[in-house]
PDB file of N, CA and C in Angstrom:
ATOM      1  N   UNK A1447      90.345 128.836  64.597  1.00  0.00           N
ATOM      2  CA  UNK A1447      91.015 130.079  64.428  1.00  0.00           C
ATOM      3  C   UNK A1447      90.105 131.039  63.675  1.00  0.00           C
ATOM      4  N   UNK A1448      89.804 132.258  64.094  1.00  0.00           N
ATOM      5  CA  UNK A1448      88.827 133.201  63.436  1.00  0.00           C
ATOM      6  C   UNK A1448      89.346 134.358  62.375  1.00  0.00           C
ATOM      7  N   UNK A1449      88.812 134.406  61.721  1.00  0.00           N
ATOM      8  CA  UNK A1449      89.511 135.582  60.332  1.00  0.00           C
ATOM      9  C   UNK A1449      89.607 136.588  61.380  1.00  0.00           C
ATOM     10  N   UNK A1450      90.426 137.378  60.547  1.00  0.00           N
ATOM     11  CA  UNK A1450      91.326 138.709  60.985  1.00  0.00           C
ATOM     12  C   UNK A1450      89.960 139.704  60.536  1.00  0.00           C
ATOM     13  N   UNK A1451      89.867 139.572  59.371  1.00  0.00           N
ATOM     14  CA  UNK A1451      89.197 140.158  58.234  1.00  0.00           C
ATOM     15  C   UNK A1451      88.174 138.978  57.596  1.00  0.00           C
ATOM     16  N   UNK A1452      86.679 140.056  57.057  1.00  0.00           N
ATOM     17  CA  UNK A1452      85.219 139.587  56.944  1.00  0.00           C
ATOM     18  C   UNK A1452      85.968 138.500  55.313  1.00  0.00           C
ATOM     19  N   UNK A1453      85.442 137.695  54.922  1.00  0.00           N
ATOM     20  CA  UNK A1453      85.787 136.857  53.775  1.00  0.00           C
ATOM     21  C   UNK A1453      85.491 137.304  52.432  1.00  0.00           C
ATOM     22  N   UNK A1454      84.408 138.213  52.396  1.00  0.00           N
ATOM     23  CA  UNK A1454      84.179 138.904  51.004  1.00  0.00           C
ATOM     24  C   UNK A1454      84.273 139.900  51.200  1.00  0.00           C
ATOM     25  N   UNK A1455      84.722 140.780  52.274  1.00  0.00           N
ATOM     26  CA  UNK A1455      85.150 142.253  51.751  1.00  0.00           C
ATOM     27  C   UNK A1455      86.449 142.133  52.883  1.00  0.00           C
ATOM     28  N   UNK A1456      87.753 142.703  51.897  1.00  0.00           N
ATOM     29  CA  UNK A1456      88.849 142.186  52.360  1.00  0.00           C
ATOM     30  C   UNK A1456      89.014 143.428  53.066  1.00  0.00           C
ATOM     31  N   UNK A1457      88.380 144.390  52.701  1.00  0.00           N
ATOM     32  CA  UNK A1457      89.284 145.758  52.654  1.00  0.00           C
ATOM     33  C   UNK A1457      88.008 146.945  53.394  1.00  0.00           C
ATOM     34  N   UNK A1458      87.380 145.895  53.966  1.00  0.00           N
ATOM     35  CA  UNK A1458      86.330 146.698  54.772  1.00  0.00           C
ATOM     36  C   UNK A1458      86.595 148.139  55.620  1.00  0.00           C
ATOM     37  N   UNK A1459      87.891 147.444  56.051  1.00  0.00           N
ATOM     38  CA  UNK A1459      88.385 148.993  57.499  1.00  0.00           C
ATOM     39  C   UNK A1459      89.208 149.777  57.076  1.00  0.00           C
ATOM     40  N   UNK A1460      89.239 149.800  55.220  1.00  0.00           N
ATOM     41  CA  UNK A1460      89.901 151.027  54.960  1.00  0.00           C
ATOM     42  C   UNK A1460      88.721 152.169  55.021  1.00  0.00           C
ATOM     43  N   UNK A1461      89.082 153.050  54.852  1.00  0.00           N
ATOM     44  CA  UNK A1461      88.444 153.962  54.861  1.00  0.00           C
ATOM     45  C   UNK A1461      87.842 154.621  53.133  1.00  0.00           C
ATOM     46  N   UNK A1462      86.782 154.363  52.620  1.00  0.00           N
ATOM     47  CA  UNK A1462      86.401 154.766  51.861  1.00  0.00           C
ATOM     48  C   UNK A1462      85.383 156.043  51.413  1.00  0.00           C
ATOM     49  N   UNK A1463      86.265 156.623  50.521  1.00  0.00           N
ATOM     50  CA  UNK A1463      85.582 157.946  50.179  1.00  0.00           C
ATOM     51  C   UNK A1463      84.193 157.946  49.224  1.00  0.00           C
ATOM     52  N   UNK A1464      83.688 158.674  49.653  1.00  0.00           N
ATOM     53  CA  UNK A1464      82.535 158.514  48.751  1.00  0.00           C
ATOM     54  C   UNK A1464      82.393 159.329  47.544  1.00  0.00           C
ATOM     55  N   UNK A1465      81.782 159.313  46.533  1.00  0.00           N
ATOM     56  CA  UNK A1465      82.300 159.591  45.442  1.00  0.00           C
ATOM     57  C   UNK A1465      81.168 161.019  45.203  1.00  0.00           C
ATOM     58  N   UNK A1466      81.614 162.094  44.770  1.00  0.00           N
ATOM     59  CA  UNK A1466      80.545 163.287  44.838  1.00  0.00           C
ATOM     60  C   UNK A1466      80.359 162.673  43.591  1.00  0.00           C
ATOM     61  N   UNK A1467      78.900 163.512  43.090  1.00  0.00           N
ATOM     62  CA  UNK A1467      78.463 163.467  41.744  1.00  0.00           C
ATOM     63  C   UNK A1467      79.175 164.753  41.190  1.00  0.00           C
ATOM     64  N   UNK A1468      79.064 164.167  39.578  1.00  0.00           N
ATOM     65  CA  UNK A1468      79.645 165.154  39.056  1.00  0.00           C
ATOM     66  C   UNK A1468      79.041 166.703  38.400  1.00  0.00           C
ATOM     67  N   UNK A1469      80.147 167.129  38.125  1.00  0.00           N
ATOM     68  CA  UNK A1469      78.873 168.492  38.101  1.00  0.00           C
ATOM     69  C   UNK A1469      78.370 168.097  36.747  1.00  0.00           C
ATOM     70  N   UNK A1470      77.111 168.611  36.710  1.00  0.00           N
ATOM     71  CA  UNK A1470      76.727 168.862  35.373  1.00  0.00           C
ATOM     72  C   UNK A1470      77.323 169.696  34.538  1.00  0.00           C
ATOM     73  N   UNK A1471      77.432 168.851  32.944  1.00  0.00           N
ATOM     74  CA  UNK A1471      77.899 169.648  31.929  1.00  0.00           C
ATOM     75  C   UNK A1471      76.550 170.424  31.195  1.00  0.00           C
ATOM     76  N   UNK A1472      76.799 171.685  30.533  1.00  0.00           N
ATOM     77  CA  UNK A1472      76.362 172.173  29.832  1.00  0.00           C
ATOM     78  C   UNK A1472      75.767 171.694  28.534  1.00  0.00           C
ATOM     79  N   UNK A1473      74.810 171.209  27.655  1.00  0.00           N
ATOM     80  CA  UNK A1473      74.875 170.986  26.348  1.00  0.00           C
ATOM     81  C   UNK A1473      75.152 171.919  25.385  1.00  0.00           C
ATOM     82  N   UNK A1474      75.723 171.803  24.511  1.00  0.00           N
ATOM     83  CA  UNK A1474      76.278 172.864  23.469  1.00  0.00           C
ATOM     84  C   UNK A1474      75.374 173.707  22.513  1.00  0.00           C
ATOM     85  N   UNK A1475      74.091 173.041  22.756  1.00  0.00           N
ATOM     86  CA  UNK A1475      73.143 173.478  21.417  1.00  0.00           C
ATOM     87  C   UNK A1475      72.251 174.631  22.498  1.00  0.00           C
ATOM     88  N   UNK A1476      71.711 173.834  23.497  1.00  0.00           N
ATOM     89  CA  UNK A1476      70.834 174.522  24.584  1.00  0.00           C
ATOM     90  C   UNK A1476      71.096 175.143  25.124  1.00  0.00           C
ATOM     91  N   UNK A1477      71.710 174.459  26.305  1.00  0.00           N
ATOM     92  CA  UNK A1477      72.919 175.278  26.944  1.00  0.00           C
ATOM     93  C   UNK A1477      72.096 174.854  28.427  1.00  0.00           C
ATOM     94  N   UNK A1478      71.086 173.577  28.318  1.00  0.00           N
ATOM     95  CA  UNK A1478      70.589 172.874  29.725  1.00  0.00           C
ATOM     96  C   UNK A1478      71.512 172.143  30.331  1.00  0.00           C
ATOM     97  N   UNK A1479      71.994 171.608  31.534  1.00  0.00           N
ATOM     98  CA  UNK A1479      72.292 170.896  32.097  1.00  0.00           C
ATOM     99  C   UNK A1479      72.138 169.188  31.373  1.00  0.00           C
ATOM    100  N   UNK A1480      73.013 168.463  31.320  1.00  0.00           N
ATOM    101  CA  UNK A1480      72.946 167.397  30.984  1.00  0.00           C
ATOM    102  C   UNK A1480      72.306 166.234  32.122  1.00  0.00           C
ATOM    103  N   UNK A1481      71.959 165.279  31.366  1.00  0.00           N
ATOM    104  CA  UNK A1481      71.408 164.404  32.317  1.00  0.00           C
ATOM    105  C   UNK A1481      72.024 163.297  32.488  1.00  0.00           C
ATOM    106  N   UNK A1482      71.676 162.228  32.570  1.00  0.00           N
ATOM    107  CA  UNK A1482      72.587 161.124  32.976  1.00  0.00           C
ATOM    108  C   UNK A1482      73.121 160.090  31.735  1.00  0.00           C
ATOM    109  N   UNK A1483      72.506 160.631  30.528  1.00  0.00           N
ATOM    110  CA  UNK A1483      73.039 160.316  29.333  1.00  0.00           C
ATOM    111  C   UNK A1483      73.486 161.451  28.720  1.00  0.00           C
ATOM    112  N   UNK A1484      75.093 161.506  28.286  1.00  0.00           N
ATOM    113  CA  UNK A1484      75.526 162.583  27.135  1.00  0.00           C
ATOM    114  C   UNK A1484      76.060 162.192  26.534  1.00  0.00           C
ATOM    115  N   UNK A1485      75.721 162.725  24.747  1.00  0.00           N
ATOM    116  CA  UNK A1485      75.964 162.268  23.591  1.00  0.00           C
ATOM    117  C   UNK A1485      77.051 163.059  23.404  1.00  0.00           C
ATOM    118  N   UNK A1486      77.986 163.082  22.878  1.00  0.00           N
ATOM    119  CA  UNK A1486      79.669 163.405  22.534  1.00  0.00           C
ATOM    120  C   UNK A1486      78.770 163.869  20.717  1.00  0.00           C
ATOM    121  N   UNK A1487      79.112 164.874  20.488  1.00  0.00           N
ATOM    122  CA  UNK A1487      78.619 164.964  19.549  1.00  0.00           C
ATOM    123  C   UNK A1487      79.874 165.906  18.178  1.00  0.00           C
ATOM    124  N   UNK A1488      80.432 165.282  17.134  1.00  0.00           N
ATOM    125  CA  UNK A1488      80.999 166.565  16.514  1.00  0.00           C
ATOM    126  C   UNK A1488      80.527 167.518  15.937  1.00  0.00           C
ATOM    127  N   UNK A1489      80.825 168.972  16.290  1.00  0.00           N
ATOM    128  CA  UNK A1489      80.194 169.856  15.402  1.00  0.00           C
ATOM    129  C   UNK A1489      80.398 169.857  14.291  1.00  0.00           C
ATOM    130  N   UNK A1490      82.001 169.624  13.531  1.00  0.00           N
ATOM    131  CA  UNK A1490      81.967 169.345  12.411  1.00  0.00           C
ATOM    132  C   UNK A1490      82.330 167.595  12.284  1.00  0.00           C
ATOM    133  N   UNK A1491      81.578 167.371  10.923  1.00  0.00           N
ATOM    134  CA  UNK A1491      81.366 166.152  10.926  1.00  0.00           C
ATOM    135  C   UNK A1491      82.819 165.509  10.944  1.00  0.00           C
ATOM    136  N   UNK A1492      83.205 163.905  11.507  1.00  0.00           N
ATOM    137  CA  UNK A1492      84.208 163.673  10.955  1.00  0.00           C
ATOM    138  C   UNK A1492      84.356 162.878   9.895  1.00  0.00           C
ATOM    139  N   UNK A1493      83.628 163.001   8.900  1.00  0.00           N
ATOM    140  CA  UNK A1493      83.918 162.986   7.279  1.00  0.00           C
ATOM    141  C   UNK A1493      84.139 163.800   6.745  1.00  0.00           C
ATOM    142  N   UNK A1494      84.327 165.220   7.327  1.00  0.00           N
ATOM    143  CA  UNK A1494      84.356 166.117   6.904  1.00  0.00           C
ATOM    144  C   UNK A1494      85.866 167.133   7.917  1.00  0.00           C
ATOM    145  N   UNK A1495      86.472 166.080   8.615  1.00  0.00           N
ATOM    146  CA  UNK A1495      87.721 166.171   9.053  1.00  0.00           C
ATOM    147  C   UNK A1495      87.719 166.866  10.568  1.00  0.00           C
ATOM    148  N   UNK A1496      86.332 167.191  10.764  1.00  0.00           N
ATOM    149  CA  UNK A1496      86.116 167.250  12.130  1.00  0.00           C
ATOM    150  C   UNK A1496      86.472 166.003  13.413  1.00  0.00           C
ATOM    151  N   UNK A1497      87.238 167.096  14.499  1.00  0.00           N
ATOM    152  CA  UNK A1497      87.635 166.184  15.666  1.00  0.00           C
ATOM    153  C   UNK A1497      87.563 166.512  16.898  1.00  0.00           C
ATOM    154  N   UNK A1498      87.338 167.447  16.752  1.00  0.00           N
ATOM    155  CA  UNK A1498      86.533 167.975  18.463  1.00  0.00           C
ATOM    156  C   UNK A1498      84.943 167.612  18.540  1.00  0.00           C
ATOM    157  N   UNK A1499      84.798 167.034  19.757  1.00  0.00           N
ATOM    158  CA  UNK A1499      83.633 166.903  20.077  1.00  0.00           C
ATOM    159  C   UNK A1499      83.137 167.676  21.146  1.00  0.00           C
ATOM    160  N   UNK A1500      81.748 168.018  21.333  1.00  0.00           N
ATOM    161  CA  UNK A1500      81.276 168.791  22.437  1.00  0.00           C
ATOM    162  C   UNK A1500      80.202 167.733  22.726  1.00  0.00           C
ATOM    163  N   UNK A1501      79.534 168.179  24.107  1.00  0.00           N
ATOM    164  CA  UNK A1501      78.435 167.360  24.758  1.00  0.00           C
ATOM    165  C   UNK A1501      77.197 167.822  24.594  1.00  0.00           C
ATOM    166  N   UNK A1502      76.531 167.001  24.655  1.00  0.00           N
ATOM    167  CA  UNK A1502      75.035 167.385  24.032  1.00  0.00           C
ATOM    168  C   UNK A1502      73.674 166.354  24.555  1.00  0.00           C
ATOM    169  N   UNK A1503      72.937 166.602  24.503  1.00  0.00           N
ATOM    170  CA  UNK A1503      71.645 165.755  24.463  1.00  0.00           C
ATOM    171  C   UNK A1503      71.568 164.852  23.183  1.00  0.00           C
ATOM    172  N   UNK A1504      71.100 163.505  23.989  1.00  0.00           N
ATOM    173  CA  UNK A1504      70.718 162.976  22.618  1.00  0.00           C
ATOM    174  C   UNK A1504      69.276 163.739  21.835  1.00  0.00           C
ATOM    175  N   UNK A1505      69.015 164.641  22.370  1.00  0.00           N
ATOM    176  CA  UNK A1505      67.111 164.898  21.336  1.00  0.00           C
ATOM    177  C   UNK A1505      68.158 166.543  21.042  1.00  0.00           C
ATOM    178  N   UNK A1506      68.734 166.836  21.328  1.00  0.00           N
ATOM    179  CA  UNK A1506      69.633 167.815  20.653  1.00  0.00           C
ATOM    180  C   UNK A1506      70.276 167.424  18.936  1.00  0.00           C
ATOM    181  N   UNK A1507      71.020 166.785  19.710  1.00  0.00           N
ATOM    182  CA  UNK A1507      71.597 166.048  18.264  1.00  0.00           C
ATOM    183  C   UNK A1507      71.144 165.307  16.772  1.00  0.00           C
ATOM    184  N   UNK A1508      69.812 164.889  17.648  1.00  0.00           N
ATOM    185  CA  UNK A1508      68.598 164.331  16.645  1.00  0.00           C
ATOM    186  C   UNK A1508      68.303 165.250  15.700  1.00  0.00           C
ATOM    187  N   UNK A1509      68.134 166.137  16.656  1.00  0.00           N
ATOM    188  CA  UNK A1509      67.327 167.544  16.005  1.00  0.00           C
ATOM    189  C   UNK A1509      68.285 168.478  14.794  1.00  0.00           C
ATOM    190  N   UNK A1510      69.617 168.220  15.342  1.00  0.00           N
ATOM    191  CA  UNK A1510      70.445 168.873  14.551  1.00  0.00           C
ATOM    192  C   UNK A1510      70.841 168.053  12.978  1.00  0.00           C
ATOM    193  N   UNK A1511      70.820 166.888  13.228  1.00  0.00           N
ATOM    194  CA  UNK A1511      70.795 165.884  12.143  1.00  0.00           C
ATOM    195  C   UNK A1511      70.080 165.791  11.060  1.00  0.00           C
ATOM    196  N   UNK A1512      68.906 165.980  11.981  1.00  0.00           N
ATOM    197  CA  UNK A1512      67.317 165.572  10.888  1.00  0.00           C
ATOM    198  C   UNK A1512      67.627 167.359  10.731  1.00  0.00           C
ATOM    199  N   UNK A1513      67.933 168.332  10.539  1.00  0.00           N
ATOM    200  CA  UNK A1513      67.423 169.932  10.177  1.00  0.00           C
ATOM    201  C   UNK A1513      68.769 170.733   8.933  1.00  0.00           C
ATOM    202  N   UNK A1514      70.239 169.531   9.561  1.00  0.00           N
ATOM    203  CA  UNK A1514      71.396 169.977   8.631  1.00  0.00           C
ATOM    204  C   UNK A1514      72.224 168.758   7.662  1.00  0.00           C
ATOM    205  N   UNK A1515      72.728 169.658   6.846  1.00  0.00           N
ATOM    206  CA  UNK A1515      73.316 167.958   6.128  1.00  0.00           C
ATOM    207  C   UNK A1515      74.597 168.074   7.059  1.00  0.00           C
ATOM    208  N   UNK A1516      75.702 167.380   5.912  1.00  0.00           N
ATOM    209  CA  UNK A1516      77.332 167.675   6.907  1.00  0.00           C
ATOM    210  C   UNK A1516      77.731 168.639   6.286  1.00  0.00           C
ATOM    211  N   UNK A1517      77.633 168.819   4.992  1.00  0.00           N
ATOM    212  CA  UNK A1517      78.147 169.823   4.649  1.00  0.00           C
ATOM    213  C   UNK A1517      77.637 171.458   5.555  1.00  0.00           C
ATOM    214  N   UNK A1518      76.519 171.766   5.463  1.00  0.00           N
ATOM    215  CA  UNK A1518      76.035 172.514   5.997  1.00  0.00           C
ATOM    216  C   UNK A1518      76.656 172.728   7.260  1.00  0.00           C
ATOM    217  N   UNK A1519      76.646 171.786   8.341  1.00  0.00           N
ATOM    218  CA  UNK A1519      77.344 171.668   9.474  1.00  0.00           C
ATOM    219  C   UNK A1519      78.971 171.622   9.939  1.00  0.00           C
ATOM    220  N   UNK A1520      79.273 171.437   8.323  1.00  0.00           N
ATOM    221  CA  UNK A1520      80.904 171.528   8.332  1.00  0.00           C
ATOM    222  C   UNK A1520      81.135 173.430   8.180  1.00  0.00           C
ATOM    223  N   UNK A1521      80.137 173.916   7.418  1.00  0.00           N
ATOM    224  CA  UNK A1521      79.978 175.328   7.343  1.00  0.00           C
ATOM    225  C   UNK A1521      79.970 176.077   8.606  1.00  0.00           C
ATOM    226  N   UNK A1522      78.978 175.771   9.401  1.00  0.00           N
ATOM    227  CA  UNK A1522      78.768 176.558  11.032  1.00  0.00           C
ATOM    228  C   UNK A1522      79.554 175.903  11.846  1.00  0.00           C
ATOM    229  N   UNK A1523      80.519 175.169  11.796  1.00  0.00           N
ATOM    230  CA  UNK A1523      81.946 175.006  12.623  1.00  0.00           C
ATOM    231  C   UNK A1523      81.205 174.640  13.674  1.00  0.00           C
ATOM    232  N   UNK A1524      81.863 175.506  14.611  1.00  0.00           N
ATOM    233  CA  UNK A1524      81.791 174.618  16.439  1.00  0.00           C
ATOM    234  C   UNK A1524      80.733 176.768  16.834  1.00  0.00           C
ATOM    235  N   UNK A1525      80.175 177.070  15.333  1.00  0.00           N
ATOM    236  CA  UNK A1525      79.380 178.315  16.108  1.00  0.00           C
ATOM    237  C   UNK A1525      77.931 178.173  16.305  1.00  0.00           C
ATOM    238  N   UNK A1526      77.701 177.736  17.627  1.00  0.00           N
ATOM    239  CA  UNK A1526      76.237 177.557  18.164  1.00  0.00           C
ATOM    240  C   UNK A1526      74.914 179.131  17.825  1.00  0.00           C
ATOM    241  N   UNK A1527      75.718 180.160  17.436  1.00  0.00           N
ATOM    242  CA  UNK A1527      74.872 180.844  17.353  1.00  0.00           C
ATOM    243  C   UNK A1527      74.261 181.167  15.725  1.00  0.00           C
ATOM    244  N   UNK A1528      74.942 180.656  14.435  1.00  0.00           N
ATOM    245  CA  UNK A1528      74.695 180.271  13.156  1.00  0.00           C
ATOM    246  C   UNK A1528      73.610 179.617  13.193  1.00  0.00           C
ATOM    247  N   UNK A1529      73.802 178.082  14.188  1.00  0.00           N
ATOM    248  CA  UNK A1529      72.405 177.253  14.314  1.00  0.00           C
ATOM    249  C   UNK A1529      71.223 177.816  14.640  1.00  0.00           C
ATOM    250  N   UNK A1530      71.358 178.360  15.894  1.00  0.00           N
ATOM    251  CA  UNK A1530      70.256 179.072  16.245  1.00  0.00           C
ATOM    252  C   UNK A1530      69.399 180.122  15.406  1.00  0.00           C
ATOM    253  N   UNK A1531      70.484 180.736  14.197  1.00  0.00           N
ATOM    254  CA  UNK A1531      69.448 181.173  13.588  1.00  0.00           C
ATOM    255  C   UNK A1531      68.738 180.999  12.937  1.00  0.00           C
ATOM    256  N   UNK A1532      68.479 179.322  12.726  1.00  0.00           N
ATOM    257  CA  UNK A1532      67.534 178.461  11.878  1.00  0.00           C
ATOM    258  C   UNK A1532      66.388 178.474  12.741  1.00  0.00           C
ATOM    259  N   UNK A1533      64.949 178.947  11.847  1.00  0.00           N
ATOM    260  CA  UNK A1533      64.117 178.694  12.811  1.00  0.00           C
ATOM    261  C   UNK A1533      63.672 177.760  13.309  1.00  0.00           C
ATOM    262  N   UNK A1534      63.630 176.604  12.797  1.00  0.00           N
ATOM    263  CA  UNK A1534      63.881 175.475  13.345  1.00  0.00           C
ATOM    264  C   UNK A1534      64.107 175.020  14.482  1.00  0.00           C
ATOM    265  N   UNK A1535      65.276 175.543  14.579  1.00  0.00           N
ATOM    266  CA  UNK A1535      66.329 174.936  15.599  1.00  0.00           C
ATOM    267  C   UNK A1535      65.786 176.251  16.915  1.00  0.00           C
ATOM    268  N   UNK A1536      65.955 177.060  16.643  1.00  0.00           N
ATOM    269  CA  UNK A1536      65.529 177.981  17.511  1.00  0.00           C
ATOM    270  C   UNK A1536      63.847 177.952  18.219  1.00  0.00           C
ATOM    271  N   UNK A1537      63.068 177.107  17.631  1.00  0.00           N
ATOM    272  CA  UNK A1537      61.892 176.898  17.979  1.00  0.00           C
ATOM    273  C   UNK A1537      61.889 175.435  18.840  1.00  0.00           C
ATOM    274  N   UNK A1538      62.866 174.765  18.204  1.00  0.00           N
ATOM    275  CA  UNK A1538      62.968 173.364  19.269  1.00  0.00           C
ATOM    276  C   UNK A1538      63.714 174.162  20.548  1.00  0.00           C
ATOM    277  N   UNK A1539      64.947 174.790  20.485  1.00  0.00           N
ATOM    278  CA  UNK A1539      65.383 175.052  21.798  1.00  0.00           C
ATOM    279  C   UNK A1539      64.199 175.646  22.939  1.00  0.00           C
ATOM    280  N   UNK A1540      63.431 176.300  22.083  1.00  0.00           N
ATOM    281  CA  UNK A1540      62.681 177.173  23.015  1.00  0.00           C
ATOM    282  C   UNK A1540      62.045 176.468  23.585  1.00  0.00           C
ATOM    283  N   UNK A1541      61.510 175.242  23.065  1.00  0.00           N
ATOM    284  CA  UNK A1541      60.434 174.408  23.061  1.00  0.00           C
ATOM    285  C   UNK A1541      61.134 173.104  24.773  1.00  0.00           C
ATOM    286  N   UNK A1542      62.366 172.813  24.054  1.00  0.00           N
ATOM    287  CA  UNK A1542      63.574 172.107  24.979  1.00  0.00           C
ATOM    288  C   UNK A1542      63.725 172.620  25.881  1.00  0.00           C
ATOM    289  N   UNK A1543      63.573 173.889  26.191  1.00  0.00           N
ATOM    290  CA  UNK A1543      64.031 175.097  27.294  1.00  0.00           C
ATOM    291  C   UNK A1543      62.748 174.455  28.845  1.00  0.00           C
ATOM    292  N   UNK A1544      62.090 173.954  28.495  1.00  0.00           N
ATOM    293  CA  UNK A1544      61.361 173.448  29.518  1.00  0.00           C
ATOM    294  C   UNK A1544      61.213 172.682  30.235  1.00  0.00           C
ATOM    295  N   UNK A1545      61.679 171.214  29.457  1.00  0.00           N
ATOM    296  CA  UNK A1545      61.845 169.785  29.729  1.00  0.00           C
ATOM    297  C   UNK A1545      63.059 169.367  30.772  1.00  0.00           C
ATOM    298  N   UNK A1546      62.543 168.522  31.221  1.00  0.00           N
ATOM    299  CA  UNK A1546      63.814 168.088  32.012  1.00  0.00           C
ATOM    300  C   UNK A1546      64.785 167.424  31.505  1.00  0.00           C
ATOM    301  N   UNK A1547      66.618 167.341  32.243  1.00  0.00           N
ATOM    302  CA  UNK A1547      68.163 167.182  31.425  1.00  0.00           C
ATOM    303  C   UNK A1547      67.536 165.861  30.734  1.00  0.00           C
ATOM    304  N   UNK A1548      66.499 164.684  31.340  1.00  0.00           N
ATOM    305  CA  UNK A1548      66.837 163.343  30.657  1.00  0.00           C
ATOM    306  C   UNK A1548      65.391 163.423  29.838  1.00  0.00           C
ATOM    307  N   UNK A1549      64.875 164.385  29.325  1.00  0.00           N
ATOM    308  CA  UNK A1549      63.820 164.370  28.718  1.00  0.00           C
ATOM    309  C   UNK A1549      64.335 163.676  27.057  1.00  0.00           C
ATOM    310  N   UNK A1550      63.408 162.691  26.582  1.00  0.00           N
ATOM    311  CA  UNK A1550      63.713 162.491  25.415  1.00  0.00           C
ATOM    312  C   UNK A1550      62.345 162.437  24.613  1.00  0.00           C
ATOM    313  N   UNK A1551      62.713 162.198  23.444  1.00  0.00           N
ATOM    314  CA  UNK A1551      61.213 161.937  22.251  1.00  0.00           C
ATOM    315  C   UNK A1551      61.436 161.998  20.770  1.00  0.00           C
ATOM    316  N   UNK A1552      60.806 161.375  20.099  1.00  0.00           N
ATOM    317  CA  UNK A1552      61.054 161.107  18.895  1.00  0.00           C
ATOM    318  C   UNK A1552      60.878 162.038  17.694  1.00  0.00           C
ATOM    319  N   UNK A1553      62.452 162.650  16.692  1.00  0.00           N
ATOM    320  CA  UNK A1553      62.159 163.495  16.041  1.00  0.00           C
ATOM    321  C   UNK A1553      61.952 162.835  14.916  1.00  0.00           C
ATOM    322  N   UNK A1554      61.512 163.752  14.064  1.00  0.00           N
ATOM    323  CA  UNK A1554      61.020 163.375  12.476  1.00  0.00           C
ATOM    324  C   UNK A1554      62.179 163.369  11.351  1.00  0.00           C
ATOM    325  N   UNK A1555      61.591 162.811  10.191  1.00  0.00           N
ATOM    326  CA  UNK A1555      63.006 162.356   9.541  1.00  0.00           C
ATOM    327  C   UNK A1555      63.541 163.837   8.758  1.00  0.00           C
ATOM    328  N   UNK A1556      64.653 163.470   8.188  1.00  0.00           N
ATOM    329  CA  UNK A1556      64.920 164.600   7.980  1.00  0.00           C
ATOM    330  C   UNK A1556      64.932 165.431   7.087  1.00  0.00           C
ATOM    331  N   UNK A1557      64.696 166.878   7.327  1.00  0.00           N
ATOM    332  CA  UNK A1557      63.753 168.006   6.240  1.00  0.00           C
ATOM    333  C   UNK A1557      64.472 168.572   5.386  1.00  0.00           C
ATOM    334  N   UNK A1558      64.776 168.146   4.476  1.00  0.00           N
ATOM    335  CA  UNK A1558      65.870 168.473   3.366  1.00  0.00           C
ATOM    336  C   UNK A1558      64.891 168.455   1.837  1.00  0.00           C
TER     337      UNK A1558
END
C-alpha cells in the first residue's frame, strides 16, 4: 500500500507563502538602515526608570556608552539631536554615515 503523502513532509501540497523580508528599520542615533543585527537600546537608562526602547546598531550604542554616563543620558531623554551635538558623537556619525547596516568595530573605553 503506498503513502498518500511524502513521510517527512506531511504538509507538502499545502500551499506555502513565502516570507518577504522585512523592511528595514531606521537606527535612532544615525538614522542608517539596520542590518541583520539590532540592538534594542534604552535612551533613558533603566536604572534610571527608563522603558522605551528604540533600535540601533550595535557600534552605535557602543559609541554612545563609552561618550555618556546614565545620568547624562537620562538628561537627553529619547532627543537624538542633544547627542548629536557632542562632537564626538557627531564625528562618529559622520564617520558611520559610510559603512555598511552590518558594519562593526571596536570602540575605545570610555572618555569620562
Amino acid at each position: 500500500m503506498a503513502r498518500k503523502h511524502s513521510k517527512h513532509d506531511p504538509y507538502q501540497d499545502l500551499d506555502r507563502e513565502e516570507e518577504a523580508p522585512a523592511a528595514a528599520v531606521a537606527c535612532w542615533l544615525c538614522g542608517r538602515p539596520t542590518g541583520a543585527t539590532i540592538t534594542w537600546h534604552h535612551p533613558v537608562p533603566k536604572s534610571r526608570g527608563g522603558r522605551d526602547v528604540v533600535p540601533m546598531h550595535a557600534i552605535c550604542q557602543q559609541t554612545l556608552i563609552a561618550n555618556f554616563t546614565n545620568s547624562e543620558l537620562q538628561r537627553h531623554g529619547t532627543d537624538v539631536s542633544g547627542l548629536l551635538d557632542n562632537p564626538n558623537i557627531r564625528k562618529f556619525v559622520d564617520w558611520v554615515a559610510k559603512k555598511d547596516p552590518d558594519f562593526t568595530a571596536t570602540i575605545t573605553r570610555k572618555q569620562r
